[in-house]
Amino acid sequence: MNTECPLTSTADDSVRLGHGSGGELSQRLLRDFIYPHFDNPWIAQAHDSATLPLNSEHVVFTTDSFVVTPLFFPGGDIGRLAVCGTVNDLAMSGARPRYLSCSLILEEGLPMATLSRVMASMGRAAAECGVHLVTGDTKVVERGKGDGLYINTAGIGILEHGLAIGPQSIRAGDLILLSGDIGRHGMAVMAKREGLDFDSPLQSDCAPLHSPVQDLLNAGIAVHCLRDLTRGGLATALVELAESAGRKMTVRETEIPICDPVQGACEVLGMDPFYVANEGRFVAFVPSQQAELALAVLARNPVSADSRIIGTVASCSSPQVILQNALGCERLLDRLPGEQLPRIC
Amino acid sequence: MNTECPLTSTADDSVRLGHGSGGELSQRLLRDFIYPHFDNPWIAQAHDSATLPLNSEHVVFTTDSFVVTPLFFPGGDIGRLAVCGTVNDLAMSGARPRYLSCSLILEEGLPMATLSRVMASMGRAAAECGVHLVTGDTKVVERGKGDGLYINTAGIGILEHGLAIGPQSIRAGDLILLSGDIGRHGMAVMAKREGLDFDSPLQSDCAPLHSPVQDLLNAGIAVHCLRDLTRGGLATALVELAESAGRKMTVRETEIPICDPVQGACEVLGMDPFYVANEGRFVAFVPSQQAELALAVLARNPVSADSRIIGTVASCSSPQVILQNALGCERLLDRLPGEQLPRIC
C-alpha cells in the first residue's frame, strides 16, 4: 500500500482559499469530496446544524481535535483516528455512540487526493462504528499557517444503563483489566516519522472500542470505570484515575503485554512504553467477583482478544500507582512532567 | 482598550509542546487557564466527556471551527466569535442553545496572557448566551505549524416548538426580514488587518442571536426559515436559500442598511458589502400577515433593533435572487465564485 501523499501542492487539484469562502467553491468541495462519504438523512439536509431524534434523557457529549503528523501511518490515518478517538471517549462513559460532527481546518495547497483519502477513511470508520456524521464545517488557512489538515470531531452518545461509570465509582478491591498490548499507536507514528524500519511491521492499534464495552454491559458486568489509554499512555491514565478516585493501584509488569517491535522502537528512541499513546486500548475497573467473567467476555472480541487482569485497587491515605516487576520490586508511576511524543493524535 | 497581543513569544509564560501531552503540564493548563472561566458541574468532572440531562426528544447539533486573524478585532475576538457562531447556528434552527464543547489547537509559543484573555472572553460570552461549556480538548502544534490559536466549538440545543424551520418551509408570499445593517464583521476584521483608520470606529456586529429568535417564537410568529449571514454575507445566504427552497426572492437595496464606515471601507478595499461576512445578523422568512408583528418584536430587542422588511418570496421556474435599486433597476445576485475575505471567522 502506498501511504505517501505529498502534504501540499501547487496544482489546481489542491485546496484554495476560496474553498473556505462559503461560496461556490465551498459548495463544490462539500458536494464532491465530503458528502459522498457520509450518506445519511441529516448531512443530506446540508444545514448549518442537524436535528436529531434522541430518545434518551441522558446524552453524552465529547470533542477532540486531531493534529497527528504524518497524516497517514501504518494501521491508520488522521480520518480513522478522528472517528475512533471520539467514539472511544463516548464508549468510555459506557455510552452508545450515535452522532458525530466533523470540522476541517485545511491548509491552502493540500492535495484534493489527500483530502479524499482521509474523508473515505472517516466514512469507513463511521460505518464500522455505527455512527452517523451529521454536521460539519470547513475552514481554509493560508499556506504555512497550518500543517496540511486538522480535524475536529465532536460526538453525541446515549446512556442505556443505570451505572455511574467513572473514577468516582472505583472501589477498593476492584480488579483492573487491560484490553491488550500497549504502545503501538505512539511507536507506529514515531517510527514512520523518524523513518525507522523494523523487521516485523509496527502497526497502530487505532480501533473503535464501543463494541467490547457494549459486550461487558450486555454480560451484566457492573463496570465501575473505563478509560482509554491515549496521550500519556497506560501510566498517565492510571495516575489520573488513582488521583480522581483517591485510591492506590498496584499493577504487575509481567501481565502488561508489549510486543517486540514496540519494545525495540522504545529502546532505539529512548521511550518508556508505559507512557506511549494507544488508540485502541482501555482499562476497565470491575468488581473482583466479576473479573473472570469480564475477562472471558473481552477475550471473545477481536479488538480486546489479548485482555489481561493486570492489577488491583486498594484504599490508601495518598493516591498512588505502583508497578511491580517480575522480582516483586516496586516503582511508583508518576505523571509525565512534559511532552514525550508530540503530535501523535 | 489595548487590543495588541503578540502572537507568539519565547518566554516561559507561553504555550509549550508539553501542554499538549496529557501530562502534568496539560493538567496545569486546564486548571489555571481554562476551567476558571467555565464554572459548571459538568466541566468540573474533568472527564473526557460530559453526561447531560436533556429532557427533549429533538436535539440540534452543530459545529464550527474558528481561524480568524487577527485574534482580537474591534467589537470582538476569536473566543467571543467561537461562542456566538455556534450559538447562532443552533438559534437558526429555532433551537434553544444549551451546551458547548471547546477544542483548542494552540501554537507553541502562544503567550499564556493571550490564551487567558480569549478564554475569559469565551466565558463571558457563554454566560451571556446562557450556555454551558461542558467538555473540551487541547492540542499543541509546533511553532510555525499553526497561527497562534484555532478554536472549535460544537453545540447542542433543544427544539421546544413544533415548527419545521428551514429552507423547505419557505413559501411564495413570505416576507423577508433582515435584523440590522450589514458588513460590519468582515470590514472590522479587514480594517484591523490592513491597518485602516476611519473617523468613526468600525466595530464587528459579533453577537448572539438566540434571544431575538426566542422573541419571535414566544410572540407566536410561524417562522418559516432563519439564516445567519456569516461567510459570503447577505447575498450568499439568500442565493443558497433560494436554491434550497426553489423560489424567487426579490429584495430592495434601499431597505438594506449599510453604515458609513462599512460603505467607506468597502470602497477603499474594493469589496461588495452584500458579500461581506456578518456575525450578528440574520434573515427571517415569515408569513406576510405576521411580518409587521415580527418586525415590531425584533425592533424591541437591542441586537435586532434596526430590523427591516427587505423583500418578498415568489414562485418561479428557476430559483433566483433579484436586487432592486432605488430606481427600480434589477440585478441578479449570484454566489461568490471564490474567496472575498479569507480568515474572517
Short mmCIF file of C-alpha atoms in Angstrom, two decimals, chain B residues 116-339:
data_model
loop_
_atom_site.label_atom_id
_atom_site.label_comp_id
_atom_site.label_asym_id
_atom_site.label_seq_id
_atom_site.Cartn_x
_atom_site.Cartn_y
_atom_site.Cartn_z
CA SER B 116 -6.27 33.73 29.17
CA ARG B 117 -7.82 36.73 27.52
CA VAL B 118 -9.54 34.59 24.88
CA MET B 119 -10.80 32.08 27.46
CA ALA B 120 -12.16 34.88 29.65
CA SER B 121 -14.00 36.27 26.63
CA MET B 122 -15.45 32.81 25.88
CA GLY B 123 -16.59 32.52 29.48
CA ARG B 124 -18.35 35.88 29.35
CA ALA B 125 -19.98 35.09 26.01
CA ALA B 126 -21.19 31.69 27.25
CA ALA B 127 -22.75 33.33 30.31
CA GLU B 128 -24.39 35.97 28.08
CA CYS B 129 -25.89 33.19 25.92
CA GLY B 130 -26.99 31.02 28.85
CA VAL B 131 -24.99 28.05 27.55
CA HIS B 132 -22.62 25.80 29.46
CA LEU B 133 -19.25 24.87 28.08
CA VAL B 134 -19.10 21.28 29.28
CA THR B 135 -16.32 19.39 27.54
CA GLY B 136 -13.17 20.15 25.60
CA ASP B 137 -9.76 19.21 24.31
CA THR B 138 -6.40 20.90 23.85
CA LYS B 139 -3.73 20.13 21.29
CA VAL B 140 -0.43 21.91 20.76
CA VAL B 141 1.34 22.10 17.39
CA GLU B 142 4.94 23.15 16.83
CA ARG B 143 5.90 26.76 16.21
CA GLY B 144 5.16 27.61 12.58
CA LYS B 145 2.56 24.83 12.17
CA GLY B 146 -0.40 26.88 13.36
CA ASP B 147 -1.36 30.52 13.62
CA GLY B 148 -1.48 31.22 17.33
CA LEU B 149 -4.83 29.72 18.19
CA TYR B 150 -7.65 27.89 16.43
CA ILE B 151 -10.87 27.15 18.29
CA ASN B 152 -13.55 24.60 17.51
CA THR B 153 -16.88 24.71 19.26
CA ALA B 154 -19.67 22.18 18.85
CA GLY B 155 -23.10 22.92 20.24
CA ILE B 156 -26.20 21.11 21.42
CA GLY B 157 -29.59 22.78 21.56
CA ILE B 158 -33.14 21.59 22.02
CA LEU B 159 -36.26 22.27 19.98
CA GLU B 160 -39.16 23.45 22.10
CA HIS B 161 -41.63 24.12 19.27
CA GLY B 162 -43.30 22.15 16.52
CA LEU B 163 -42.25 24.37 13.61
CA ALA B 164 -40.16 22.98 10.76
CA ILE B 165 -37.79 25.94 10.46
CA GLY B 166 -35.69 25.59 7.34
CA PRO B 167 -35.47 26.37 3.61
CA GLN B 168 -38.05 23.70 2.79
CA SER B 169 -40.68 25.75 4.67
CA ILE B 170 -40.16 28.96 2.66
CA ARG B 171 -43.41 29.75 0.77
CA ALA B 172 -44.33 32.08 -2.08
CA GLY B 173 -45.72 35.21 -0.43
CA ASP B 174 -43.38 35.09 2.57
CA LEU B 175 -41.77 38.36 3.55
CA ILE B 176 -38.04 38.58 4.27
CA LEU B 177 -36.82 40.40 7.38
CA LEU B 178 -33.22 41.49 7.92
CA SER B 179 -32.14 42.05 11.55
CA GLY B 180 -29.85 45.07 11.04
CA ASP B 181 -27.14 46.71 8.95
CA ILE B 182 -24.73 44.50 7.05
CA GLY B 183 -20.99 44.09 6.55
CA ARG B 184 -19.67 45.14 9.96
CA HIS B 185 -17.82 41.99 10.98
CA GLY B 186 -15.92 41.38 7.76
CA MET B 187 -14.92 45.01 7.35
CA ALA B 188 -13.92 45.43 11.03
CA VAL B 189 -11.60 42.42 10.73
CA MET B 190 -10.28 43.56 7.37
CA ALA B 191 -9.73 47.16 8.50
CA LYS B 192 -7.77 45.92 11.52
CA ARG B 193 -5.74 43.56 9.33
CA GLU B 194 -4.95 46.24 6.77
CA GLY B 195 -4.28 48.92 9.38
CA LEU B 196 -7.05 51.15 8.02
CA ASP B 197 -8.11 54.02 10.23
CA PHE B 198 -11.59 55.53 9.93
CA ASP B 199 -13.07 58.63 11.54
CA SER B 200 -15.94 56.67 13.06
CA PRO B 201 -14.95 53.37 14.65
CA LEU B 202 -15.81 50.27 12.65
CA GLN B 203 -16.94 47.56 15.08
CA SER B 204 -17.84 43.94 14.39
CA ASP B 205 -21.51 43.09 14.91
CA CYS B 206 -20.47 39.82 16.63
CA ALA B 207 -23.42 38.94 18.90
CA PRO B 208 -25.58 36.02 19.96
CA LEU B 209 -28.88 35.76 18.08
CA HIS B 210 -30.83 33.26 20.19
CA SER B 211 -32.73 35.96 22.05
CA PRO B 212 -34.43 37.67 19.05
CA VAL B 213 -35.27 34.20 17.72
CA GLN B 214 -36.84 33.23 21.06
CA ASP B 215 -38.74 36.54 20.98
CA LEU B 216 -40.23 35.66 17.56
CA LEU B 217 -41.24 32.19 18.74
CA ASN B 218 -42.66 33.49 22.02
CA ALA B 219 -44.75 36.02 20.07
CA GLY B 220 -46.31 33.16 18.11
CA ILE B 221 -44.70 34.02 14.77
CA ALA B 222 -44.88 30.96 12.49
CA VAL B 223 -41.25 31.39 11.40
CA HIS B 224 -40.58 29.56 8.13
CA CYS B 225 -36.82 29.94 7.88
CA LEU B 226 -33.89 31.66 9.61
CA ARG B 227 -30.32 32.10 8.41
CA ASP B 228 -27.39 33.99 9.89
CA LEU B 229 -25.32 35.97 7.41
CA THR B 230 -21.81 34.71 8.01
CA ARG B 231 -19.22 33.87 5.32
CA GLY B 232 -20.45 35.11 1.96
CA GLY B 233 -22.75 37.68 3.54
CA LEU B 234 -26.38 38.50 2.76
CA ALA B 235 -26.11 37.69 -0.95
CA THR B 236 -24.71 34.18 -0.47
CA ALA B 237 -27.26 33.37 2.24
CA LEU B 238 -30.18 34.45 0.04
CA VAL B 239 -28.86 32.61 -3.03
CA GLU B 240 -28.40 29.40 -1.04
CA LEU B 241 -31.88 29.67 0.46
CA ALA B 242 -33.49 30.48 -2.91
CA GLU B 243 -31.86 27.39 -4.40
CA SER B 244 -32.75 25.10 -1.47
CA ALA B 245 -36.33 26.37 -1.43
CA GLY B 246 -36.73 26.54 -5.22
CA ARG B 247 -38.09 30.11 -5.01
CA LYS B 248 -37.50 33.56 -6.42
CA MET B 249 -36.57 36.24 -3.91
CA THR B 250 -36.70 39.98 -4.59
CA VAL B 251 -35.01 42.37 -2.16
CA ARG B 252 -34.96 46.17 -2.20
CA GLU B 253 -31.49 47.74 -1.94
CA THR B 254 -32.93 50.87 -0.28
CA GLU B 255 -34.19 48.78 2.65
CA ILE B 256 -30.79 47.22 3.37
CA PRO B 257 -28.87 49.36 5.88
CA ILE B 258 -25.11 49.77 5.42
CA CYS B 259 -23.36 52.14 7.82
CA ASP B 260 -20.96 54.77 6.52
CA PRO B 261 -17.73 53.18 7.86
CA VAL B 262 -18.63 49.86 6.19
CA GLN B 263 -19.51 51.62 2.94
CA GLY B 264 -16.24 53.56 3.11
CA ALA B 265 -14.08 50.53 3.91
CA CYS B 266 -15.74 48.56 1.10
CA GLU B 267 -14.97 51.35 -1.36
CA VAL B 268 -11.32 51.61 -0.24
CA LEU B 269 -10.80 47.84 -0.42
CA GLY B 270 -12.97 47.15 -3.46
CA MET B 271 -15.45 44.89 -1.67
CA ASP B 272 -19.16 44.39 -2.23
CA PRO B 273 -20.92 44.74 1.16
CA PHE B 274 -23.59 42.27 0.08
CA TYR B 275 -20.92 39.56 0.18
CA VAL B 276 -19.15 40.68 3.36
CA ALA B 277 -19.47 38.48 6.47
CA ASN B 278 -21.63 39.37 9.45
CA GLU B 279 -21.59 37.66 12.85
CA GLY B 280 -24.67 39.17 14.44
CA ARG B 281 -27.22 39.48 11.64
CA PHE B 282 -29.85 37.13 10.27
CA VAL B 283 -32.72 36.97 7.85
CA ALA B 284 -36.14 35.60 8.83
CA PHE B 285 -38.81 34.34 6.42
CA VAL B 286 -42.31 34.80 7.84
CA PRO B 287 -45.90 34.64 6.54
CA SER B 288 -46.83 38.09 5.16
CA GLN B 289 -49.72 38.58 7.58
CA GLN B 290 -47.30 38.23 10.54
CA ALA B 291 -44.49 40.35 9.10
CA GLU B 292 -45.42 43.61 10.85
CA LEU B 293 -45.75 41.86 14.21
CA ALA B 294 -42.42 40.10 13.65
CA LEU B 295 -40.80 43.44 12.81
CA ALA B 296 -42.18 45.03 15.98
CA VAL B 297 -40.91 42.10 18.07
CA LEU B 298 -37.41 42.30 16.58
CA ALA B 299 -37.27 46.07 16.95
CA ARG B 300 -37.71 45.70 20.73
CA ASN B 301 -34.54 43.58 21.07
CA PRO B 302 -31.29 45.63 21.06
CA VAL B 303 -29.48 43.08 18.88
CA SER B 304 -32.12 43.39 16.14
CA ALA B 305 -33.32 46.94 16.82
CA ASP B 306 -32.67 48.08 13.25
CA SER B 307 -34.66 45.28 11.58
CA ARG B 308 -36.38 45.87 8.23
CA ILE B 309 -38.67 44.06 5.85
CA ILE B 310 -36.36 43.84 2.85
CA GLY B 311 -38.17 41.72 0.31
CA THR B 312 -40.56 39.04 -0.81
CA VAL B 313 -40.63 35.43 -1.96
CA ALA B 314 -42.35 34.29 -5.15
CA SER B 315 -42.80 31.09 -7.11
CA CYS B 316 -40.55 30.66 -10.11
CA SER B 317 -39.34 28.18 -12.68
CA SER B 318 -35.68 28.68 -11.76
CA PRO B 319 -34.53 29.87 -8.32
CA GLN B 320 -33.01 33.34 -8.26
CA VAL B 321 -32.36 36.38 -6.09
CA ILE B 322 -33.09 39.84 -7.54
CA LEU B 323 -31.75 43.06 -6.04
CA GLN B 324 -33.88 46.13 -6.91
CA ASN B 325 -32.23 49.53 -6.57
CA ALA B 326 -33.85 52.89 -5.80
CA LEU B 327 -34.62 53.46 -9.49
CA GLY B 328 -36.29 50.08 -9.84
CA CYS B 329 -33.37 48.62 -11.81
CA GLU B 330 -32.76 44.96 -11.07
CA ARG B 331 -29.60 42.91 -10.85
CA LEU B 332 -29.23 39.19 -10.25
CA LEU B 333 -27.30 38.19 -7.11
CA ASP B 334 -25.11 35.14 -7.55
CA ARG B 335 -22.84 33.04 -5.40
CA LEU B 336 -19.37 34.37 -4.83
CA PRO B 337 -17.17 32.41 -7.26
CA GLY B 338 -14.12 32.31 -4.96
CA GLU B 339 -12.89 33.91 -1.76
#
